[in-house]
Amino acid sequence: MATLSQRIEALEKLIADLTPIAPVQFIVLDIGRDAPEEYERKKQQIAAIEAKGERIIVYDVVGARRNHGNA
C-alpha cells in the first residue's frame, strides 16, 4: 500500500501531466426558487452557450423539499 506522500506525489504528477483545458461554466436551474423571468433567462443563456459549441454543466433541481424540523 502506498503511503500518503506517495499518493500525493502521484496526484501531483497526474495534475502536472494534464493539458490545460478551457473552463467550463455551470448554471443551476431551480424552478422552485428562481423567479419565472430568471428561470427563462437561464434557459436562454444555456441555449446561447450551447449554440456557440461551448461546454456547460447544468444542474437542474427537481423535487427538492426543505425539512424545517417538522415531523
Backbone as ProteinMPNN parsed JSONL, in Angstrom:
{"seq_chain_A": "MATLSQRIEALEKLIADLTPIAPVQFIVLDIGRDAPEEYERKKQQIAAIEAKGERIIVYDVVGARRNHGNA", "coords_chain_A": {"N_chain_A": [[0.845, -1.178, 0.0], [0.488, 2.225, -0.783], [2.101, 5.042, 0.665], [0.885, 8.055, 2.227], [2.331, 10.291, 1.313], [3.366, 9.254, -1.052], [1.033, 8.888, -2.503], [0.166, 11.54, -2.748], [2.281, 12.556, -4.257], [1.914, 11.072, -6.619], [-0.591, 12.063, -7.427], [0.091, 14.771, -7.842], [1.806, 14.467, -10.017], [0.035, 13.441, -11.943], [-1.674, 15.671, -12.24], [0.144, 17.603, -13.154], [0.798, 16.507, -15.61], [-1.48, 16.788, -17.105], [-3.079, 18.343, -19.85], [-3.795, 21.792, -20.327], [-7.17, 22.822, -19.976], [-10.111, 24.385, -21.251], [-12.067, 26.526, -19.177], [-15.138, 25.404, -17.7], [-18.422, 26.411, -17.706], [-21.078, 26.536, -15.323], [-24.554, 26.231, -14.617], [-27.264, 26.638, -12.431], [-30.454, 25.443, -12.402], [-33.386, 26.067, -10.836], [-36.486, 25.547, -10.484], [-38.215, 25.876, -8.402], [-37.18, 27.91, -6.822], [-36.15, 29.94, -8.436], [-37.233, 32.97, -9.912], [-39.829, 33.217, -12.391], [-38.966, 34.773, -14.616], [-36.203, 34.816, -14.261], [-35.603, 32.088, -14.433], [-36.299, 31.59, -17.099], [-34.472, 33.299, -18.353], [-32.072, 32.03, -17.685], [-32.42, 29.616, -19.101], [-32.33, 30.596, -21.733], [-29.726, 31.567, -21.736], [-28.294, 29.191, -21.47], [-28.972, 27.934, -23.897], [-27.75, 29.727, -25.691], [-25.038, 29.45, -25.049], [-24.612, 26.742, -25.651], [-25.162, 26.875, -28.383], [-22.941, 28.196, -29.311], [-21.176, 26.192, -29.221], [-19.794, 25.665, -26.951], [-18.846, 24.092, -23.858], [-21.0, 23.244, -21.151], [-22.22, 22.852, -17.854], [-25.187, 21.846, -16.481], [-27.136, 22.089, -13.699], [-30.055, 20.8, -12.72], [-32.501, 21.333, -10.544], [-34.82, 19.279, -9.156], [-37.852, 18.43, -7.635], [-37.04, 19.049, -5.016], [-37.242, 19.292, -1.527], [-37.711, 21.085, 1.472], [-36.897, 20.426, 4.788], [-37.942, 21.576, 7.706], [-37.617, 20.72, 10.277], [-40.084, 19.872, 11.07], [-42.268, 17.282, 11.844]], "CA_chain_A": [[0.0, 0.0, 0.0], [1.252, 3.46, -0.91], [1.989, 5.981, 1.775], [0.184, 9.286, 1.886], [3.203, 11.145, 0.498], [3.441, 8.649, -2.379], [-0.227, 9.187, -3.172], [0.187, 12.96, -3.088], [3.229, 12.689, -5.353], [1.273, 10.531, -7.817], [-1.618, 13.03, -7.832], [0.771, 15.944, -8.382], [2.302, 14.1, -11.345], [-1.123, 13.385, -12.837], [-2.131, 17.037, -12.486], [1.157, 18.279, -13.962], [0.791, 15.924, -16.945], [-2.704, 17.143, -17.82], [-3.021, 19.533, -20.693], [-4.776, 22.786, -19.881], [-8.469, 22.776, -20.628], [-10.893, 25.604, -21.083], [-13.003, 26.441, -18.05], [-16.499, 25.007, -18.033], [-19.402, 27.174, -16.944], [-22.232, 25.769, -14.892], [-25.747, 27.005, -14.257], [-28.221, 25.888, -11.617], [-31.86, 25.741, -12.666], [-34.218, 25.639, -9.713], [-37.816, 26.098, -10.788], [-38.884, 26.2, -7.15], [-36.611, 29.096, -6.192], [-35.934, 31.01, -9.411], [-38.405, 33.671, -10.439], [-40.058, 32.76, -13.767], [-38.117, 35.519, -15.553], [-34.829, 34.349, -14.05], [-35.533, 30.725, -14.964], [-36.308, 31.705, -18.568], [-33.189, 33.911, -18.73], [-31.059, 30.974, -17.583], [-32.642, 28.695, -20.217], [-31.827, 31.264, -22.926], [-28.277, 31.609, -21.603], [-27.818, 27.83, -21.753], [-29.115, 27.729, -25.348], [-26.749, 30.549, -26.374], [-23.727, 28.835, -24.812], [-24.573, 25.508, -26.438], [-25.136, 27.249, -29.801], [-21.559, 28.568, -29.623], [-20.369, 24.981, -29.183], [-19.04, 25.603, -25.697], [-19.342, 23.126, -22.88], [-21.681, 23.809, -19.985], [-22.816, 21.89, -16.936], [-26.454, 22.38, -15.992], [-27.74, 21.399, -12.565], [-31.493, 21.047, -12.738], [-33.044, 20.909, -9.26], [-36.194, 18.804, -9.305], [-38.477, 17.767, -6.486], [-36.348, 19.298, -3.743], [-38.107, 19.749, -0.432], [-36.978, 21.514, 2.656], [-37.441, 19.934, 6.045], [-37.645, 22.569, 8.727], [-37.728, 20.12, 11.594], [-41.457, 19.472, 11.343], [-42.476, 15.862, 11.568]], "C_chain_A": [[0.887, 1.238, 0.0], [1.036, 4.345, 0.308], [1.269, 7.234, 1.29], [1.054, 10.172, 0.992], [3.365, 10.577, -0.909], [2.169, 8.933, -3.172], [-0.282, 10.646, -3.619], [1.115, 13.194, -4.274], [2.624, 12.194, -6.667], [0.202, 11.486, -8.338], [-0.987, 14.277, -8.445], [1.289, 15.667, -9.783], [1.153, 14.049, -12.339], [-1.604, 14.784, -13.217], [-1.15, 17.768, -13.392], [1.147, 17.78, -15.403], [-0.444, 16.29, -17.762], [-2.481, 18.367, -18.69], [-4.069, 20.517, -20.206], [-6.073, 22.641, -20.669], [-9.188, 24.088, -20.376], [-11.82, 25.451, -19.886], [-14.405, 26.091, -18.546], [-17.441, 25.772, -17.119], [-20.504, 26.234, -16.475], [-23.337, 26.708, -14.436], [-26.678, 26.092, -13.476], [-29.625, 26.378, -11.944], [-32.686, 25.195, -11.508], [-35.587, 26.284, -9.874], [-38.561, 26.489, -9.516], [-38.392, 27.476, -6.499], [-36.404, 30.259, -7.154], [-37.264, 31.657, -9.783], [-38.592, 33.214, -11.884], [-39.18, 33.466, -14.799], [-36.67, 35.057, -15.471], [-34.641, 32.96, -14.633], [-35.466, 30.759, -16.492], [-34.997, 32.303, -19.072], [-32.077, 32.882, -18.709], [-31.188, 29.985, -18.743], [-32.094, 29.296, -21.517], [-30.299, 31.338, -22.914], [-27.666, 30.248, -21.934], [-27.863, 27.572, -23.26], [-28.05, 28.502, -26.115], [-25.351, 29.941, -26.225], [-23.577, 27.574, -25.647], [-24.496, 25.812, -27.933], [-23.732, 27.649, -30.237], [-20.639, 27.347, -29.628], [-19.518, 24.844, -27.936], [-19.671, 24.583, -24.764], [-19.952, 23.853, -21.69], [-22.231, 22.663, -19.15], [-24.071, 22.546, -16.376], [-26.945, 21.489, -14.858], [-29.207, 21.778, -12.551], [-32.079, 20.468, -11.455], [-34.495, 20.524, -9.472], [-36.657, 18.137, -8.021], [-37.777, 17.973, -5.165], [-37.342, 19.817, -2.715], [-37.222, 20.145, 0.736], [-37.681, 20.959, 3.873], [-37.012, 20.909, 7.13], [-37.847, 22.004, 10.14], [-39.135, 19.718, 11.962], [-41.641, 18.005, 10.986], [-43.767, 15.634, 10.825]], "O_chain_A": [[1.904, 1.291, 0.692], [-0.046, 4.391, 0.893], [1.075, 7.434, 0.091], [0.561, 10.741, 0.018], [3.488, 11.34, -1.867], [2.226, 9.19, -4.374], [-0.722, 10.949, -4.728], [0.777, 13.943, -5.192], [2.802, 12.824, -7.71], [0.092, 11.698, -9.546], [-1.475, 14.786, -9.454], [1.221, 16.538, -10.651], [1.275, 14.555, -13.455], [-1.905, 15.046, -14.382], [-1.567, 18.48, -14.306], [1.453, 18.54, -16.322], [-0.453, 16.12, -18.981], [-1.78, 19.303, -18.306], [-5.125, 20.109, -19.721], [-6.063, 22.372, -21.87], [-8.904, 24.801, -19.413], [-12.304, 24.352, -19.614], [-14.796, 26.44, -19.66], [-17.271, 25.777, -15.899], [-20.824, 25.255, -17.148], [-23.093, 27.811, -13.946], [-26.856, 24.923, -13.818], [-29.946, 27.557, -11.787], [-32.677, 23.993, -11.242], [-35.811, 27.418, -9.452], [-39.445, 27.345, -9.555], [-39.112, 28.073, -5.699], [-36.471, 31.421, -6.755], [-38.28, 30.981, -9.945], [-37.616, 32.858, -12.543], [-38.703, 32.838, -15.745], [-35.993, 34.923, -16.491], [-33.62, 32.687, -15.264], [-34.671, 30.044, -17.1], [-34.468, 31.871, -20.097], [-31.232, 32.856, -19.604], [-30.18, 29.561, -19.307], [-31.468, 28.594, -22.311], [-29.656, 31.191, -23.953], [-26.636, 30.172, -22.604], [-26.905, 27.052, -23.832], [-27.501, 27.989, -27.09], [-24.574, 29.925, -27.18], [-22.542, 27.358, -26.276], [-23.836, 25.084, -28.675], [-23.366, 27.464, -31.398], [-19.468, 27.448, -29.992], [-18.623, 24.001, -27.875], [-20.854, 24.258, -24.865], [-19.492, 24.918, -21.28], [-22.652, 21.635, -19.681], [-24.023, 23.663, -15.86], [-27.143, 20.288, -15.037], [-29.554, 22.948, -12.389], [-32.145, 19.249, -11.296], [-35.305, 21.339, -9.913], [-35.919, 17.368, -7.405], [-37.909, 17.141, -4.267], [-38.174, 20.674, -3.011], [-36.138, 19.6, 0.942], [-38.906, 21.013, 3.979], [-35.823, 21.034, 7.422], [-38.203, 22.729, 11.068], [-39.362, 19.259, 13.081], [-41.203, 17.558, 9.926], [-44.105, 14.493, 10.509]]}, "name": "protein", "num_of_chains": 1, "seq": "MATLSQRIEALEKLIADLTPIAPVQFIVLDIGRDAPEEYERKKQQIAAIEAKGERIIVYDVVGARRNHGNA"}
